Short mmCIF file of C-alpha atoms in Angstrom, two decimals:
data_model
loop_
_atom_site.label_atom_id
_atom_site.label_comp_id
_atom_site.label_asym_id
_atom_site.label_seq_id
_atom_site.Cartn_x
_atom_site.Cartn_y
_atom_site.Cartn_z
CA UNK Q 3 0.00 0.00 0.00
CA UNK Q 4 1.66 3.18 -1.23
CA UNK Q 5 0.06 5.45 1.41
CA UNK Q 6 1.37 3.28 4.26
CA UNK Q 7 4.87 3.15 2.75
CA UNK Q 8 5.07 6.95 2.53
CA UNK Q 9 3.58 7.36 6.05
CA UNK Q 10 6.16 4.92 7.42
CA UNK Q 11 8.97 6.87 5.70
CA UNK Q 12 7.78 10.15 7.25
CA UNK Q 13 7.61 8.59 10.73
CA UNK Q 14 11.14 7.15 10.49
CA UNK Q 15 12.48 10.48 9.18
CA UNK Q 16 11.17 12.26 12.29
CA UNK Q 17 12.18 9.68 14.91
CA UNK Q 18 12.44 12.13 17.81
CA UNK Q 19 9.03 13.71 17.17
CA UNK Q 20 7.45 10.31 16.57
CA UNK Q 21 8.94 8.95 19.81
CA UNK Q 22 7.58 11.92 21.79
CA UNK Q 23 4.09 11.32 20.34
CA UNK Q 24 4.20 7.59 21.11
CA UNK Q 25 5.57 8.22 24.61
CA UNK Q 26 2.82 10.76 25.39
CA UNK Q 27 0.06 8.35 24.36
CA UNK Q 28 1.73 5.46 26.24
CA UNK Q 29 1.94 7.48 29.46
CA UNK Q 30 -1.65 8.71 29.11
CA UNK Q 31 -3.21 5.28 28.59
CA UNK Q 32 -0.98 3.66 31.25
CA UNK Q 33 -1.86 6.20 33.95
CA UNK Q 34 -5.59 5.99 33.15
CA UNK Q 35 -5.75 2.19 32.98
CA UNK Q 36 -3.63 1.55 36.08
CA UNK Q 37 -5.47 4.16 38.16
CA UNK Q 38 -8.89 2.76 37.20
CA UNK Q 39 -7.74 -0.82 37.89
CA UNK Q 40 -6.42 0.02 41.36
CA UNK Q 41 -9.41 2.26 42.19
CA UNK Q 42 -11.83 -0.53 41.21
CA UNK Q 43 -9.86 -3.02 43.28
CA UNK Q 44 -9.80 -0.80 46.37
CA UNK Q 45 -13.53 -0.07 46.04
CA UNK Q 46 -14.36 -3.76 45.70
CA UNK Q 47 -12.06 -4.65 48.61
CA UNK Q 48 -13.73 -2.05 50.83
CA UNK Q 49 -17.23 -3.29 49.94
CA UNK Q 50 -16.20 -6.91 50.52
CA UNK Q 51 -14.67 -5.95 53.87
CA UNK Q 52 -17.83 -4.14 54.95
CA UNK Q 53 -19.98 -7.11 53.91
CA UNK Q 54 -17.62 -9.69 55.45
CA UNK Q 55 -19.36 -9.36 58.83
CA UNK Q 56 -22.53 -7.66 57.66
CA UNK Q 57 -25.68 -8.69 55.86
CA UNK Q 58 -26.91 -7.80 52.41
CA UNK Q 59 -30.49 -7.20 53.55
CA UNK Q 60 -31.53 -6.30 57.10
CA UNK Q 61 -35.13 -6.98 58.14
CA UNK Q 62 -35.93 -4.85 61.20
CA UNK Q 63 -39.04 -4.04 63.25
CA UNK Q 64 -40.15 -7.65 63.54
CA UNK Q 65 -41.63 -7.28 67.04
CA UNK Q 66 -45.10 -8.10 65.71
CA UNK Q 67 -43.86 -11.53 64.61
CA UNK Q 68 -44.74 -14.00 67.40
CA UNK Q 69 -42.07 -16.47 66.34
CA UNK Q 70 -39.16 -15.13 64.30
CA UNK Q 71 -38.04 -18.67 63.48
CA UNK Q 72 -41.03 -19.14 61.17
CA UNK Q 73 -40.12 -15.95 59.30
CA UNK Q 74 -36.50 -17.15 59.06
CA UNK Q 75 -37.66 -20.38 57.40
CA UNK Q 76 -39.83 -18.46 54.93
CA UNK Q 77 -37.06 -16.07 53.90
CA UNK Q 78 -34.54 -18.90 53.56
CA UNK Q 79 -36.76 -20.45 50.87
CA UNK Q 80 -36.48 -17.37 48.62
CA UNK Q 81 -34.34 -17.87 45.54
CA UNK Q 82 -30.85 -16.39 45.94
CA UNK Q 83 -30.85 -16.33 49.76
CA UNK Q 84 -27.73 -17.87 51.28
CA UNK Q 85 -28.69 -17.59 54.94
CA UNK Q 86 -30.77 -15.72 57.51
CA UNK Q 87 -29.16 -14.79 60.83
CA UNK Q 88 -31.30 -13.72 63.82
CA UNK Q 89 -29.53 -10.88 65.63
CA UNK Q 90 -29.79 -8.82 68.78
CA UNK Q 91 -27.70 -5.68 68.47
CA UNK Q 92 -26.79 -3.18 71.18
CA UNK Q 93 -24.00 -1.00 72.54
CA UNK Q 94 -21.88 -1.97 75.49
CA UNK Q 95 -18.60 -1.57 77.35
CA UNK Q 96 -15.91 -4.18 77.81
CA UNK Q 97 -13.61 -4.33 80.84
CA UNK Q 98 -10.41 -6.34 80.75
CA UNK Q 99 -7.45 -6.50 83.10
CA UNK Q 100 -4.29 -7.89 81.57
CA UNK Q 101 -0.59 -7.31 81.03
CA UNK Q 102 -1.21 -3.73 79.87
CA UNK Q 103 -3.37 -2.92 82.88
CA UNK Q 104 -7.13 -2.34 82.90
CA UNK Q 105 -8.71 -1.61 79.55
CA UNK Q 106 -12.20 -0.12 79.21
CA UNK Q 107 -13.75 0.72 75.84
CA UNK Q 108 -17.12 1.06 74.15
CA UNK Q 109 -18.06 -1.62 71.61
CA UNK Q 110 -20.88 -2.65 69.31
CA UNK Q 111 -22.36 -5.89 70.62
CA UNK Q 112 -23.87 -8.35 68.16
CA UNK Q 113 -25.69 -11.35 69.53
CA UNK Q 114 -26.15 -13.91 66.76
CA UNK Q 115 -27.06 -17.53 66.22
CA UNK Q 116 -23.64 -19.11 65.63
CA UNK Q 117 -25.02 -22.00 63.56
CA UNK Q 118 -26.93 -19.63 61.27
CA UNK Q 119 -23.88 -17.31 61.09
CA UNK Q 120 -21.71 -20.19 59.92
CA UNK Q 121 -24.08 -20.81 57.01
CA UNK Q 122 -24.67 -17.15 56.14
CA UNK Q 123 -21.30 -15.53 56.87
CA UNK Q 124 -18.87 -18.48 56.93
CA UNK Q 125 -17.91 -17.10 60.33
CA UNK Q 126 -15.56 -19.93 61.30
CA UNK Q 127 -13.34 -19.05 58.29
CA UNK Q 128 -12.77 -15.60 59.78
CA UNK Q 129 -11.63 -16.97 63.15
CA UNK Q 130 -7.84 -16.57 63.34
CA UNK Q 131 -7.32 -17.62 66.99
CA UNK Q 132 -9.44 -19.92 69.12
CA UNK Q 133 -12.68 -21.32 67.77
CA UNK Q 134 -16.40 -20.64 67.51
CA UNK Q 135 -18.22 -22.98 69.88
CA UNK Q 136 -21.98 -22.82 69.32
CA UNK Q 137 -22.69 -24.91 72.42
CA UNK Q 138 -21.16 -22.54 74.97
CA UNK Q 139 -23.16 -19.49 76.05
CA UNK Q 140 -20.46 -17.66 78.03
CA UNK Q 141 -17.98 -17.02 75.23
CA UNK Q 142 -17.25 -13.81 73.37
CA UNK Q 143 -15.58 -13.32 69.99
CA UNK Q 144 -13.51 -10.16 69.59
CA UNK Q 145 -11.77 -8.53 66.62
CA UNK Q 146 -8.06 -9.03 65.99
CA UNK Q 147 -7.21 -5.34 66.43
CA UNK Q 148 -9.01 -5.19 69.77
CA UNK Q 149 -7.34 -8.46 70.80
CA UNK Q 150 -3.91 -6.96 70.14
CA UNK Q 151 -4.77 -3.76 72.01
CA UNK Q 152 -5.83 -5.76 75.05
CA UNK Q 153 -2.82 -8.07 74.98
CA UNK Q 154 -5.30 -10.83 75.77
CA UNK Q 155 -5.12 -14.60 75.41
CA UNK Q 156 -7.74 -17.16 74.42
CA UNK Q 157 -9.55 -18.28 77.55
CA UNK Q 158 -9.05 -15.00 79.44
CA UNK Q 159 -12.01 -13.56 81.32
CA UNK Q 160 -13.58 -10.32 80.16
CA UNK Q 161 -16.56 -8.34 81.48
CA UNK Q 162 -19.29 -7.01 79.22
CA UNK Q 163 -21.44 -4.15 80.52
CA UNK Q 164 -24.76 -3.56 78.76
CA UNK Q 165 -26.54 -0.25 78.14
CA UNK Q 166 -28.80 -1.21 81.07
CA UNK Q 167 -25.66 -1.36 83.28
CA UNK Q 168 -25.83 -5.12 83.65
CA UNK Q 169 -22.42 -6.76 83.96
CA UNK Q 170 -21.81 -10.16 82.43
CA UNK Q 171 -18.56 -12.13 82.88
CA UNK Q 172 -17.51 -13.89 79.68
CA UNK Q 173 -14.57 -15.86 78.32
CA UNK Q 174 -12.65 -14.94 75.15
CA UNK Q 175 -13.40 -17.94 72.94
CA UNK Q 176 -12.09 -16.72 69.60
CA UNK Q 177 -10.65 -13.85 67.59
CA UNK Q 178 -12.00 -12.88 64.17
CA UNK Q 179 -10.42 -10.86 61.38
CA UNK Q 180 -12.89 -9.31 58.96
CA UNK Q 181 -10.50 -7.18 56.92
CA UNK Q 182 -12.41 -4.04 57.93
CA UNK Q 183 -10.65 -2.09 60.68
CA UNK Q 184 -13.80 -0.65 62.25
CA UNK Q 185 -15.24 -4.13 62.81
CA UNK Q 186 -11.98 -5.58 64.12
CA UNK Q 187 -11.51 -2.88 66.74
CA UNK Q 188 -15.06 -1.91 67.76
CA UNK Q 189 -17.25 -5.02 67.47
CA UNK Q 190 -17.72 -8.07 69.65
CA UNK Q 191 -19.90 -11.11 69.01
CA UNK Q 192 -21.72 -13.15 71.62
CA UNK Q 193 -24.27 -16.01 71.36
CA UNK Q 194 -27.85 -14.95 70.63
CA UNK Q 195 -29.21 -16.40 73.90
CA UNK Q 196 -26.57 -14.47 75.87
CA UNK Q 197 -27.52 -11.21 74.17
CA UNK Q 198 -31.22 -11.82 74.86
CA UNK Q 199 -30.41 -12.40 78.52
CA UNK Q 200 -28.23 -9.28 78.63
CA UNK Q 201 -31.05 -7.12 77.22
CA UNK Q 202 -33.90 -8.76 79.17
CA UNK Q 203 -35.50 -10.11 76.00
CA UNK Q 204 -37.67 -13.17 75.54
CA UNK Q 205 -36.11 -16.09 73.66
CA UNK Q 206 -38.43 -15.33 70.71
CA UNK Q 207 -37.39 -11.67 70.53
CA UNK Q 208 -34.68 -10.39 68.18
CA UNK Q 209 -33.94 -6.90 66.93
CA UNK Q 210 -33.43 -7.89 63.28
CA UNK Q 211 -32.96 -10.68 60.77
CA UNK Q 212 -29.77 -10.37 58.74
CA UNK Q 213 -30.14 -11.87 55.26
CA UNK Q 214 -27.07 -12.87 53.23
CA UNK Q 215 -27.30 -13.55 49.50
CA UNK Q 216 -25.35 -15.53 46.94
CA UNK Q 217 -25.22 -12.35 44.84
CA UNK Q 218 -25.06 -9.10 46.89
CA UNK Q 219 -26.22 -7.07 43.89
CA UNK Q 220 -29.65 -8.72 44.07
CA UNK Q 221 -30.29 -7.08 47.44
CA UNK Q 222 -32.94 -4.65 46.15
CA UNK Q 223 -34.81 -7.48 44.43
CA UNK Q 224 -34.83 -9.68 47.56
CA UNK Q 225 -35.85 -6.76 49.79
CA UNK Q 226 -38.84 -6.09 47.50
CA UNK Q 227 -39.83 -9.77 47.63
CA UNK Q 228 -39.71 -9.80 51.44
CA UNK Q 229 -42.01 -6.77 51.55
CA UNK Q 230 -44.42 -8.13 48.92
CA UNK Q 231 -44.72 -11.62 50.46
CA UNK Q 232 -44.39 -10.98 54.19
CA UNK Q 233 -45.01 -7.24 54.63
CA UNK Q 234 -41.72 -6.42 56.36
CA UNK Q 235 -39.68 -3.38 55.42
CA UNK Q 236 -35.96 -3.97 55.06
CA UNK Q 237 -32.78 -2.06 54.28
CA UNK Q 238 -30.16 -3.23 51.80
CA UNK Q 239 -26.40 -2.91 52.25
CA UNK Q 240 -26.55 -0.15 49.63
CA UNK Q 241 -29.03 1.83 51.77
CA UNK Q 242 -26.92 1.37 54.88
CA UNK Q 243 -23.73 2.52 53.14
CA UNK Q 244 -25.23 5.06 50.75
CA UNK Q 245 -22.94 7.94 51.79
CA UNK Q 246 -19.81 5.80 51.45
CA UNK Q 247 -20.83 4.44 48.04
CA UNK Q 248 -21.67 7.95 46.81
CA UNK Q 249 -18.28 9.20 48.00
CA UNK Q 250 -16.50 6.34 46.24
CA UNK Q 251 -18.40 7.01 43.00
CA UNK Q 252 -17.60 10.75 43.15
CA UNK Q 253 -13.95 10.08 43.92
CA UNK Q 254 -13.66 7.67 40.98
CA UNK Q 255 -15.39 10.10 38.60
CA UNK Q 256 -13.06 12.96 39.55
CA UNK Q 257 -10.03 10.68 39.21
CA UNK Q 258 -11.08 9.55 35.70
CA UNK Q 259 -11.71 13.15 34.59
CA UNK Q 260 -8.32 14.33 35.90
CA UNK Q 261 -6.32 11.46 34.40
CA UNK Q 262 -8.24 11.72 31.13
CA UNK Q 263 -6.66 15.16 30.73
CA UNK Q 264 -3.31 13.38 30.27
CA UNK Q 265 -4.79 11.43 27.35
CA UNK Q 266 -6.20 14.64 25.85
CA UNK Q 267 -2.82 16.37 26.22
CA UNK Q 268 -1.19 13.37 24.48
CA UNK Q 269 -3.72 13.80 21.66
CA UNK Q 270 -2.79 17.49 21.48
CA UNK Q 271 0.89 16.51 21.18
CA UNK Q 272 0.02 14.29 18.20
CA UNK Q 273 -1.94 17.19 16.67
CA UNK Q 274 1.09 19.50 17.03
CA UNK Q 275 3.44 16.89 15.54
CA UNK Q 276 1.13 16.31 12.57
CA UNK Q 277 0.74 20.04 11.93
CA UNK Q 278 4.53 20.47 11.98
CA UNK Q 279 4.91 17.54 9.61
CA UNK Q 280 2.37 18.98 7.17
CA UNK Q 281 4.22 22.32 7.19
CA UNK Q 282 7.57 20.62 6.55
CA UNK Q 283 6.16 18.47 3.73
CA UNK Q 284 4.41 21.26 1.77
CA UNK Q 285 6.86 20.92 -1.11
CA UNK Q 286 6.43 17.12 -1.17
CA UNK Q 287 2.66 17.55 -1.14
CA UNK Q 288 2.87 19.89 -4.15
CA UNK Q 289 5.07 17.40 -6.04
CA UNK Q 290 2.71 14.50 -5.27
CA UNK Q 291 -0.29 16.55 -6.36
CA UNK Q 292 1.55 17.42 -9.62
CA UNK Q 293 2.25 13.70 -10.12
CA UNK Q 294 -1.46 12.98 -10.00
CA UNK Q 295 -2.02 11.99 -6.35
CA UNK Q 296 -5.61 12.73 -5.35
CA UNK Q 297 -6.62 14.81 -2.32
CA UNK Q 298 -7.96 11.69 -0.62
CA UNK Q 299 -4.63 9.88 -1.08
CA UNK Q 300 -2.70 12.77 0.48
CA UNK Q 301 -5.18 12.89 3.35
CA UNK Q 302 -4.90 9.12 3.92
CA UNK Q 303 -1.09 9.35 4.10
CA UNK Q 304 -1.11 11.88 6.93
CA UNK Q 305 -4.05 10.24 8.67
CA UNK Q 306 -2.17 6.92 8.60
CA UNK Q 307 0.85 8.62 10.17
CA UNK Q 308 -1.17 9.93 13.11
CA UNK Q 309 -3.08 6.67 13.59
CA UNK Q 310 0.14 4.64 13.40
CA UNK Q 311 1.74 6.76 16.14
CA UNK Q 312 -1.44 6.41 18.18
CA UNK Q 313 -1.74 2.66 17.54
CA UNK Q 314 1.83 1.99 18.68
CA UNK Q 315 1.31 4.16 21.79
CA UNK Q 316 -1.98 2.43 22.63
CA UNK Q 317 -0.51 -1.08 22.21
CA UNK Q 318 2.58 -0.29 24.30
CA UNK Q 319 0.49 1.53 26.93
CA UNK Q 320 -2.02 -1.31 27.22
CA UNK Q 321 0.71 -3.96 27.61
CA UNK Q 322 2.58 -1.78 30.12
CA UNK Q 323 -0.65 -1.18 32.08
CA UNK Q 324 -1.54 -4.87 32.26
CA UNK Q 325 2.03 -5.72 33.27
CA UNK Q 326 2.02 -3.07 35.99
CA UNK Q 327 -1.35 -4.22 37.34
CA UNK Q 328 -0.19 -7.84 37.35
CA UNK Q 329 2.92 -6.88 39.33
CA UNK Q 330 0.96 -4.74 41.79
CA UNK Q 331 -1.59 -7.52 42.34
CA UNK Q 332 0.92 -10.32 42.86
CA UNK Q 333 3.72 -8.56 44.73
CA UNK Q 334 2.69 -6.58 47.80
CA UNK Q 335 4.19 -3.15 48.32
CA UNK Q 336 4.79 -3.14 52.08
CA UNK Q 337 4.65 0.61 52.68
CA UNK Q 338 1.25 1.03 51.03
CA UNK Q 339 -0.32 -2.23 52.22
CA UNK Q 340 0.55 -1.50 55.87
CA UNK Q 341 -1.03 1.95 55.75
CA UNK Q 342 -4.26 0.84 54.10
CA UNK Q 343 -4.82 -2.35 56.18
CA UNK Q 344 -4.20 -4.61 53.18
CA UNK Q 345 -2.01 -7.66 52.63
CA UNK Q 346 -1.65 -6.70 48.96
CA UNK Q 347 -3.07 -4.09 46.62
CA UNK Q 348 -6.30 -5.36 44.99
CA UNK Q 349 -6.80 -4.89 41.25
CA UNK Q 350 -10.05 -5.05 39.27
CA UNK Q 351 -10.17 -4.14 35.57
CA UNK Q 352 -12.83 -5.59 33.30
CA UNK Q 353 -12.48 -6.27 29.57
CA UNK Q 354 -15.29 -3.76 28.98
CA UNK Q 355 -13.26 -1.01 30.69
CA UNK Q 356 -10.11 -1.92 28.72
CA UNK Q 357 -12.00 -1.79 25.41
CA UNK Q 358 -13.66 1.51 26.39
CA UNK Q 359 -10.31 3.13 27.26
CA UNK Q 360 -8.75 1.90 24.00
CA UNK Q 361 -11.71 3.10 21.91
CA UNK Q 362 -11.69 6.55 23.57
CA UNK Q 363 -7.96 6.86 22.89
CA UNK Q 364 -8.44 5.81 19.27
CA UNK Q 365 -11.14 8.49 18.94
CA UNK Q 366 -8.88 11.19 20.39
CA UNK Q 367 -5.97 10.19 18.15
CA UNK Q 368 -8.27 10.15 15.11
CA UNK Q 369 -9.51 13.67 15.85
CA UNK Q 370 -5.92 14.82 16.44
CA UNK Q 371 -4.84 13.41 13.07
CA UNK Q 372 -7.81 14.06 10.80
CA UNK Q 373 -7.67 17.88 10.84
CA UNK Q 374 -3.96 18.19 9.86
CA UNK Q 375 -4.54 15.42 7.28
CA UNK Q 376 -7.54 17.30 5.87
CA UNK Q 377 -5.45 20.49 5.69
CA UNK Q 378 -2.76 18.61 3.74
CA UNK Q 379 -5.34 16.95 1.47
CA UNK Q 380 -7.13 20.13 0.44
CA UNK Q 381 -3.87 21.88 -0.52
CA UNK Q 382 -3.73 22.64 -4.28
CA UNK Q 383 -0.60 22.05 -6.39
CA UNK Q 384 0.22 25.70 -7.09
CA UNK Q 385 -0.50 26.74 -3.52
CA UNK Q 386 1.89 24.08 -2.20
CA UNK Q 387 4.68 24.92 -4.61
CA UNK Q 388 4.29 28.68 -4.02
CA UNK Q 389 5.55 28.20 -0.45
CA UNK Q 390 8.90 26.94 -1.82
#
């Protein structure tokens, strides 16, 4: 193809300019793709951490239900429901005397059915020390961060004080690690019967039913079904974390807009390079027009030059981005992972996002190339030669 041969010759003649154009596009696409991949991974990790010890749908205000167990059985039969966990939730204070002295702190107290929690939350998998014994009523499970602050040991005695100022001596039976700092430092778990006793509740009374799903993104659908079939209002994990999710969405949008400016600047660099090339090749354009080259052929030559520079930059940038994300995902960076309570940096980049980024870059490069190419193509023979 004659147009491609001439375009290739022009690119190789201007190696420095061509390299600058390719480098600009490579940097732009790499920064955008890597930043989106890490942002997606951090967002997903945060959501998974929040949901690790929480439900996807919370059914509250069930006092009018004489026997919550019947409602549990009904909800468990709904398609997509993984488990239903009866819960009594309250605030309390823990008192512990150990090697660091006496420790007193406020905590969120969750009383749950351990057997149901194993099915719904896979709770035993989150136990890092000790074990979850569903038969014992005097045990307490505490978060790993709180455990380290206390300097405690499995089997140590700890006192739980309820909001009603009732003190209850318990034994540390296990330590859980959710991956979410707030849970691991501020939440304790006790058996459901113990929580009912602590709050002077009947054995058939619970404050809520926590529903876990096989697919968390079906939460709205399941919540609607619970209301339609059983008449109970419920809140999804999206409702409970609406402010956080909105903040994450805004943060991601701003980040994409800011880093997209790098891609636009790279496109502007290509536009400048192509304009300079057209100016330098005015004599050659006049000669080619005199030899019988059509306007469309001239335009295709310069358009091919810009798209070739862009194509090389996009290919190199995409490969560099995927390589960087692979390295970041598989090799932890200790300084960052320690600060953000992570063992390694999570990465999440879908094929749809990759294709979208590539297509947007191709569009920008096309726009950056087509106008200088059109200017070269519309140049008449005499006008081109007059400049020489």
